[in-house]
Amino acid sequence: MARKFLVLGEVRDGSLRNVSFEAIGAAKLAADGGEIVGVLVGDSVQNLGNELIQYGADRVVAVENVQLKQYTSDGFAQALLAVIEQEKPEGIFFGHTALGKDLAPKLAGKLESGLISDVTSIEEEGGNIVFTRPIYSGKAFEKKIVTGGVVFATIRPNNIEPLAKDESRSGDVAALNVDIKDLRTIIKDVVRKASEGVDLSEAKVIIAGGRGVKSEDGFEPLKELAQVLGGAVGASRGACDADYCDYSLQIGQTGKVVTPDLYIACGISGAIQHLAGMSNSKVIVAINKDPEANIFNVADYGIVGDLFEVIPLLTEEFKKLKV
Ligand code: FAD
């Protein structure tokens, strides 16, 4: 049975986030050959519609309103509810991002529908869409279905492959006017922390440092390796607590959950709370001078040694491969 799904295209700094293309890939798996409608919400976003189509959406609905320039859950919920009312989909997919984690439950609650968050894979089984998500800090996976109502799902970045971009695809990008009113929050200004390079939650390569990095300056070799590999720098809470880096880099149970293709843990012991945020990475490399460190129990490749000797050697070798 063909189904219709909506996918929110999340816009940051004027560009679509990669996880939105992955969410289209997820919706394709769920839609069983049905229609995928991209949704854009903002004050000037309609121009991004074609990119959603090139990644697999059949058509796009864009809600533009000056009141939607900055994300507020009230404003975006009104926009999405209007699109849902018009399109009557079977489900809506979001990225499992700060925005998706805020908006999807709000809408699911308003429509008294089911929500499945942090989805890592989707299959069709006997006519049901079966969603898989990690539980118990990634130690187990559960499979869930939603019966009745609109299915809301947030898709964990870097787990479901996006479709290849096809620049020859075209489709309709239609505007939908929505009267946005009664906003309880007005965002006057957004002041961003200066961040360097690739977004941690969507990075394909992460070089993470722990207390073994020993100082703020100790992160420099990790940054250099990350730059050579086109990756992002992350950290354990040990490193954040010691003030070697900002808490925005923290990975783990109380930090970000990441699933890059390659995770290089440098001077990180492998506490259970850290593993909760990275153990589903595709390939894990651990560098630690203690051969008994717990991180080696989850690592695919282990290097017993001093990170300040090992990382510069790796960086030099990767530089040679790039020439
Ligand atoms: P350590 O455990 O001190 O390990 C440092 C490692 O560096 C050691 O293994 C050492 O052998 C190695 N080392 C030292 N020098 C070198 C060198 N020169 N070269 C190579 N290796 C070297 N932690 C998180 O990471 N994320 C979380 O989200 C998180 N949430 C938590 C939530 C709760 C409720 C609690 C109680 C704790 C949480 N923690 C979290 C903290 C966690 O329990 C650990 O304390 C923390 O992960 C330890 O950080 P670390 O591995 O960097 O430091």
Coordinates of C-alpha atoms and ligand atoms in Angstrom, one line a residue:
M1 CA 0.0 0.0 0.0
A2 CA 1.5 3.3 -1.1
R3 CA 1.9 5.8 1.8
K4 CA 2.6 9.5 2.1
F5 CA 5.3 10.9 4.4
L6 CA 6.5 14.4 5.2
V7 CA 10.1 15.2 6.0
L8 CA 11.1 18.4 7.6
G9 CA 14.2 20.0 5.9
E10 CA 16.1 21.5 8.7
V11 CA 17.9 24.7 7.8
R12 CA 20.9 26.1 9.5
D13 CA 22.7 29.2 8.4
G14 CA 20.9 29.1 5.1
S15 CA 21.7 25.5 4.2
L16 CA 19.9 22.2 4.7
R17 CA 21.4 19.9 7.3
N18 CA 22.7 16.5 6.0
V19 CA 20.4 14.7 8.5
S20 CA 17.4 16.0 6.5
F21 CA 18.6 14.0 3.4
E22 CA 19.0 11.0 5.7
A23 CA 15.5 11.5 6.9
I24 CA 14.3 11.5 3.3
G25 CA 16.1 8.2 2.8
A26 CA 14.3 6.9 6.0
A27 CA 11.0 8.1 4.7
K28 CA 11.6 6.3 1.4
L29 CA 12.1 3.0 3.3
A30 CA 8.8 3.6 5.2
A31 CA 6.8 4.9 2.3
D32 CA 6.8 1.7 0.2
G33 CA 6.9 3.5 -3.1
G34 CA 4.6 6.2 -1.8
E35 CA 5.0 10.0 -1.9
I36 CA 7.6 11.9 0.0
V37 CA 6.8 15.6 0.6
G38 CA 9.6 17.8 1.8
V39 CA 8.6 20.6 4.2
L40 CA 10.5 23.9 4.7
V41 CA 9.8 26.4 7.4
G42 CA 11.5 29.7 7.8
D43 CA 11.5 33.3 6.5
S44 CA 13.4 32.7 3.3
V45 CA 13.7 28.9 2.6
Q46 CA 11.7 28.2 -0.5
N47 CA 14.9 28.3 -2.6
L48 CA 16.1 25.2 -0.9
G49 CA 13.2 23.1 -2.1
N50 CA 14.9 21.8 -5.2
E51 CA 17.7 20.4 -3.1
L52 CA 15.2 18.3 -1.1
I53 CA 13.8 17.0 -4.4
Q54 CA 17.3 16.2 -5.7
Y55 CA 17.7 14.0 -2.6
G56 CA 14.5 12.1 -3.2
A57 CA 11.5 14.3 -2.2
D58 CA 8.7 14.2 -4.8
R59 CA 7.6 17.7 -4.1
V60 CA 8.0 20.4 -1.4
V61 CA 5.7 22.6 0.7
A62 CA 7.4 25.8 2.0
V63 CA 5.9 27.9 4.8
E64 CA 7.6 31.3 4.8
N65 CA 6.8 33.9 7.4
V66 CA 9.0 36.6 8.9
Q67 CA 7.9 35.3 12.4
L68 CA 9.6 32.0 11.5
K69 CA 13.1 33.5 10.9
Q70 CA 14.3 31.9 14.2
Y71 CA 13.1 28.6 15.5
T72 CA 10.5 28.7 18.2
S73 CA 8.5 25.6 19.0
D74 CA 5.2 27.5 19.0
G75 CA 5.9 29.0 15.5
F76 CA 7.2 25.9 13.8
A77 CA 4.4 23.8 15.4
Q78 CA 1.8 26.1 13.8
A79 CA 3.5 25.9 10.5
L80 CA 3.8 22.1 10.6
L81 CA 0.2 21.6 11.8
A82 CA -1.0 23.6 8.8
V83 CA 1.0 21.4 6.4
I84 CA -0.2 18.2 8.2
E85 CA -3.8 19.5 7.9
Q86 CA -3.3 20.1 4.1
E87 CA -1.3 16.9 3.3
K88 CA -2.8 14.3 5.7
P89 CA 0.3 12.2 5.7
E90 CA 0.8 8.9 7.5
G91 CA 4.0 10.1 9.1
I92 CA 6.5 12.9 9.6
F93 CA 10.2 12.5 9.9
F94 CA 12.7 14.9 11.5
G95 CA 16.4 14.7 12.2
H96 CA 17.2 13.7 15.8
T97 CA 18.6 17.1 16.4
A98 CA 17.9 19.7 19.1
L99 CA 15.1 21.1 16.8
G100 CA 13.7 17.6 16.0
K101 CA 13.8 16.5 19.6
D102 CA 11.8 19.6 20.6
L103 CA 9.3 19.8 17.8
A104 CA 8.4 16.2 17.1
P105 CA 7.1 15.3 20.6
K106 CA 5.2 18.6 20.8
L107 CA 3.3 17.8 17.5
A108 CA 2.8 14.2 18.4
G109 CA 1.3 15.3 21.7
K110 CA -1.0 17.8 20.0
L111 CA -2.3 15.2 17.6
E112 CA -2.3 12.4 20.2
S113 CA -0.1 10.4 17.9
G114 CA 2.8 8.0 18.4
L115 CA 6.4 9.2 18.4
I116 CA 9.5 7.1 17.9
S117 CA 12.7 9.0 18.7
D118 CA 16.3 8.3 17.8
V119 CA 15.6 5.8 15.0
T120 CA 18.6 4.0 13.6
S121 CA 16.9 1.8 11.0
I122 CA 13.5 1.1 9.4
E123 CA 12.1 -2.0 7.8
E124 CA 8.8 -3.2 6.4
E125 CA 7.4 -6.3 8.2
G126 CA 4.0 -7.8 7.3
G127 CA 2.6 -4.4 6.3
N128 CA 3.9 -2.6 9.4
I129 CA 6.7 -0.1 9.4
V130 CA 9.2 -1.3 12.1
F131 CA 11.5 1.3 13.6
T132 CA 14.6 0.3 15.5
R133 CA 16.1 2.5 18.2
P134 CA 18.8 2.0 20.8
I135 CA 17.9 1.7 24.5
Y136 CA 19.8 1.4 27.8
S137 CA 22.5 3.8 26.6
G138 CA 23.0 1.8 23.4
K139 CA 23.4 -1.6 25.1
A140 CA 20.3 -3.0 23.4
F141 CA 18.0 -2.2 20.5
E142 CA 14.2 -2.2 20.5
K143 CA 11.9 -2.6 17.5
K144 CA 8.7 -0.5 17.6
I145 CA 5.6 0.0 15.5
V146 CA 2.9 2.7 15.8
T147 CA -0.7 1.7 15.2
G148 CA -3.1 4.4 14.3
G149 CA -2.6 8.1 13.8
V150 CA 0.3 10.0 12.3
V151 CA 3.7 8.4 13.0
F152 CA 6.3 10.9 14.2
A153 CA 9.9 9.8 14.0
T154 CA 13.3 11.5 14.7
I155 CA 16.2 9.9 12.7
R156 CA 19.6 9.7 14.3
P157 CA 22.3 11.3 12.1
N158 CA 24.8 9.1 10.3
N159 CA 22.7 5.9 10.5
I160 CA 20.4 5.7 7.5
E161 CA 22.0 6.4 4.1
P162 CA 20.7 9.3 2.1
L163 CA 19.8 8.7 -1.5
A164 CA 22.5 9.9 -4.0
K165 CA 21.9 13.4 -5.1
D166 CA 20.2 13.5 -8.5
E167 CA 20.4 16.9 -10.1
S168 CA 18.1 15.9 -12.9
R169 CA 15.1 15.4 -10.6
S170 CA 12.5 18.1 -10.5
G171 CA 9.2 18.6 -8.7
D172 CA 6.8 21.3 -7.4
V173 CA 7.9 23.6 -4.7
A174 CA 4.7 25.2 -3.4
A175 CA 4.2 28.0 -0.9
L176 CA 1.7 27.6 1.9
N177 CA 0.6 30.8 3.8
V178 CA 0.2 30.3 7.5
D179 CA -0.9 33.0 9.9
I180 CA 1.6 32.7 12.8
K181 CA 0.2 34.1 16.0
D182 CA 0.4 34.1 19.8
L183 CA 4.1 33.3 19.9
R184 CA 5.1 32.9 23.6
T185 CA 8.7 33.3 22.8
I186 CA 10.3 36.0 20.6
I187 CA 14.0 35.4 19.8
K188 CA 15.7 38.8 19.4
D189 CA 19.2 37.6 18.6
V190 CA 21.2 34.5 18.4
V191 CA 24.8 34.7 19.6
R192 CA 26.8 31.7 18.6
K193 CA 29.9 30.4 20.2
A194 CA 32.7 30.5 17.7
S195 CA 32.9 26.9 16.5
E196 CA 35.6 25.4 14.4
G197 CA 35.0 23.1 11.5
V198 CA 32.6 20.2 11.1
D199 CA 29.4 19.8 13.2
L200 CA 30.1 17.1 15.8
S201 CA 26.7 15.3 15.7
E202 CA 26.9 14.9 11.9
A203 CA 30.7 14.3 11.5
K204 CA 31.8 11.2 9.7
V205 CA 35.2 11.3 11.5
I206 CA 35.6 12.3 15.2
I207 CA 38.9 12.7 17.0
A208 CA 38.0 12.7 20.7
G209 CA 40.2 13.7 23.6
G210 CA 40.0 12.7 27.2
R211 CA 41.8 13.6 30.4
G212 CA 44.9 12.0 28.9
V213 CA 45.2 15.1 26.7
K214 CA 46.2 16.9 29.8
S215 CA 45.6 20.6 28.9
E216 CA 43.8 22.9 26.4
D217 CA 47.0 23.0 24.3
G218 CA 47.0 19.2 24.4
F219 CA 44.0 19.3 22.0
E220 CA 46.1 20.9 19.2
P221 CA 47.4 17.6 17.7
L222 CA 43.9 16.3 17.8
K223 CA 42.6 19.3 15.9
E224 CA 45.3 18.9 13.3
L225 CA 44.5 15.3 12.8
A226 CA 40.8 16.2 12.5
Q227 CA 41.6 18.8 9.9
V228 CA 43.6 16.4 7.8
L229 CA 40.7 13.8 8.0
G230 CA 38.0 16.4 7.5
G231 CA 36.5 15.5 10.9
A232 CA 35.4 17.1 14.1
V233 CA 37.0 17.2 17.6
G234 CA 35.0 15.7 20.5
A235 CA 35.8 15.1 24.2
S236 CA 35.1 13.0 27.2
R237 CA 33.4 14.6 30.2
G238 CA 36.8 14.2 32.0
A239 CA 38.4 16.6 29.5
C240 CA 35.4 19.1 29.8
D241 CA 35.4 19.0 33.6
A242 CA 39.1 19.6 33.6
D243 CA 38.5 22.8 31.5
Y244 CA 40.6 21.5 28.6
C245 CA 37.7 22.2 26.2
D246 CA 34.1 23.4 26.0
Y247 CA 31.2 21.3 27.2
S248 CA 29.7 21.5 23.7
L249 CA 32.3 18.9 22.7
Q250 CA 31.2 16.4 25.3
I251 CA 30.2 12.9 24.0
G252 CA 28.4 10.4 26.2
Q253 CA 25.4 9.8 28.3
T254 CA 25.0 13.4 29.3
G255 CA 26.6 14.8 26.2
K256 CA 26.1 14.2 22.4
V257 CA 25.4 10.7 21.0
V258 CA 27.5 10.2 17.8
T259 CA 27.8 7.5 15.2
P260 CA 30.6 8.5 12.9
D261 CA 32.3 6.2 10.4
L262 CA 35.5 6.6 12.4
Y263 CA 35.9 7.5 16.0
I264 CA 39.5 7.9 17.4
A265 CA 39.5 8.0 21.2
C266 CA 42.7 9.6 22.5
G267 CA 43.5 9.4 26.2
I268 CA 40.0 8.3 27.1
S269 CA 39.6 5.4 29.6
G270 CA 36.2 4.2 28.3
A271 CA 33.8 4.8 31.2
I272 CA 30.4 3.4 30.6
Q273 CA 28.9 6.9 30.4
H274 CA 31.3 7.8 27.6
L275 CA 30.7 4.5 25.7
A276 CA 26.9 5.4 25.8
G277 CA 27.6 8.2 23.4
M278 CA 30.0 6.6 20.9
S279 CA 29.9 2.8 21.0
N280 CA 27.8 2.5 17.9
S281 CA 30.4 4.3 15.8
K282 CA 31.3 2.1 12.8
V283 CA 35.0 1.9 13.4
I284 CA 36.6 2.7 16.8
V285 CA 40.3 3.3 17.2
A286 CA 41.6 3.8 20.8
I287 CA 45.0 5.3 21.7
N288 CA 45.8 4.9 25.4
K289 CA 49.0 4.2 27.3
D290 CA 47.3 1.8 29.7
P291 CA 46.8 -1.6 28.0
E292 CA 44.1 -2.4 30.5
A293 CA 41.9 0.6 29.7
N294 CA 38.3 -0.3 29.2
I295 CA 38.1 1.6 25.9
F296 CA 40.1 -1.3 24.3
N297 CA 37.1 -3.5 24.9
V298 CA 35.0 -1.6 22.4
A299 CA 37.8 -0.7 20.0
D300 CA 38.2 -2.3 16.6
Y301 CA 41.8 -1.2 16.6
G302 CA 43.9 -0.4 19.7
I303 CA 47.2 1.5 19.9
V304 CA 48.9 1.2 23.3
G305 CA 51.1 4.3 23.5
D306 CA 51.5 8.0 24.3
L307 CA 49.0 10.0 22.3
F308 CA 51.4 12.8 21.9
E309 CA 53.7 10.5 20.0
V310 CA 51.1 8.5 18.2
I311 CA 48.8 11.3 16.9
P312 CA 51.5 13.3 15.1
L313 CA 52.7 10.1 13.4
L314 CA 49.1 9.3 12.2
T315 CA 48.7 12.9 11.0
E316 CA 51.9 12.7 8.9
E317 CA 50.8 9.3 7.4
F318 CA 47.3 10.6 6.5
K319 CA 48.8 13.7 5.0
K320 CA 50.9 11.5 2.7
L321 CA 47.8 9.5 1.6
K322 CA 46.1 12.8 0.7
V323 CA 48.9 14.0 -1.6
Ligands
FAD1 P1 40.0 9.2 32.7 O1 39.1 8.2 33.2 O2 40.9 9.9 33.8 O3 41.0 8.5 31.7 C1 42.1 9.2 31.1 C2 42.8 8.1 30.3 O4 43.9 8.7 29.6 C3 43.4 6.9 31.1 O5 42.9 5.7 30.5 C4 44.9 7.1 30.8 O6 45.5 5.8 30.7 C5 44.9 7.8 29.5 N1 46.2 8.6 29.3 C6 46.8 9.4 30.1 N2 47.8 10.0 29.5 C7 47.9 9.5 28.3 C8 48.8 9.7 27.2 N3 49.8 10.6 27.2 N4 48.6 9.0 26.1 C9 47.6 8.1 26.0 N5 46.7 7.8 27.0 C10 46.9 8.6 28.1 N6 31.8 10.9 30.8 C11 31.7 11.2 29.4 O7 32.8 11.1 28.7 N7 30.6 11.6 28.8 C12 29.4 11.7 29.5 O8 28.4 12.0 28.9 C13 29.4 11.4 30.9 N8 28.3 11.5 31.6 C14 28.3 11.1 33.0 C15 27.1 11.1 33.7 C16 27.1 10.7 35.0 C17 25.8 10.7 35.8 C18 28.3 10.3 35.6 C19 28.4 9.9 37.1 C20 29.5 10.4 34.9 C21 29.5 10.7 33.6 N9 30.7 10.8 32.9 C22 30.6 11.0 31.5 C23 32.0 10.7 33.5 C24 32.7 9.3 33.3 O9 32.2 8.4 34.4 C25 34.2 9.4 33.4 O10 34.6 10.0 34.6 C26 34.8 10.1 32.2 O11 34.3 9.6 31.0 C27 36.3 10.0 32.3 O12 36.9 10.7 31.3 P2 38.3 10.3 30.7 O13 38.2 8.9 30.1 O14 38.8 11.4 29.8 O15 39.3 10.4 32.0

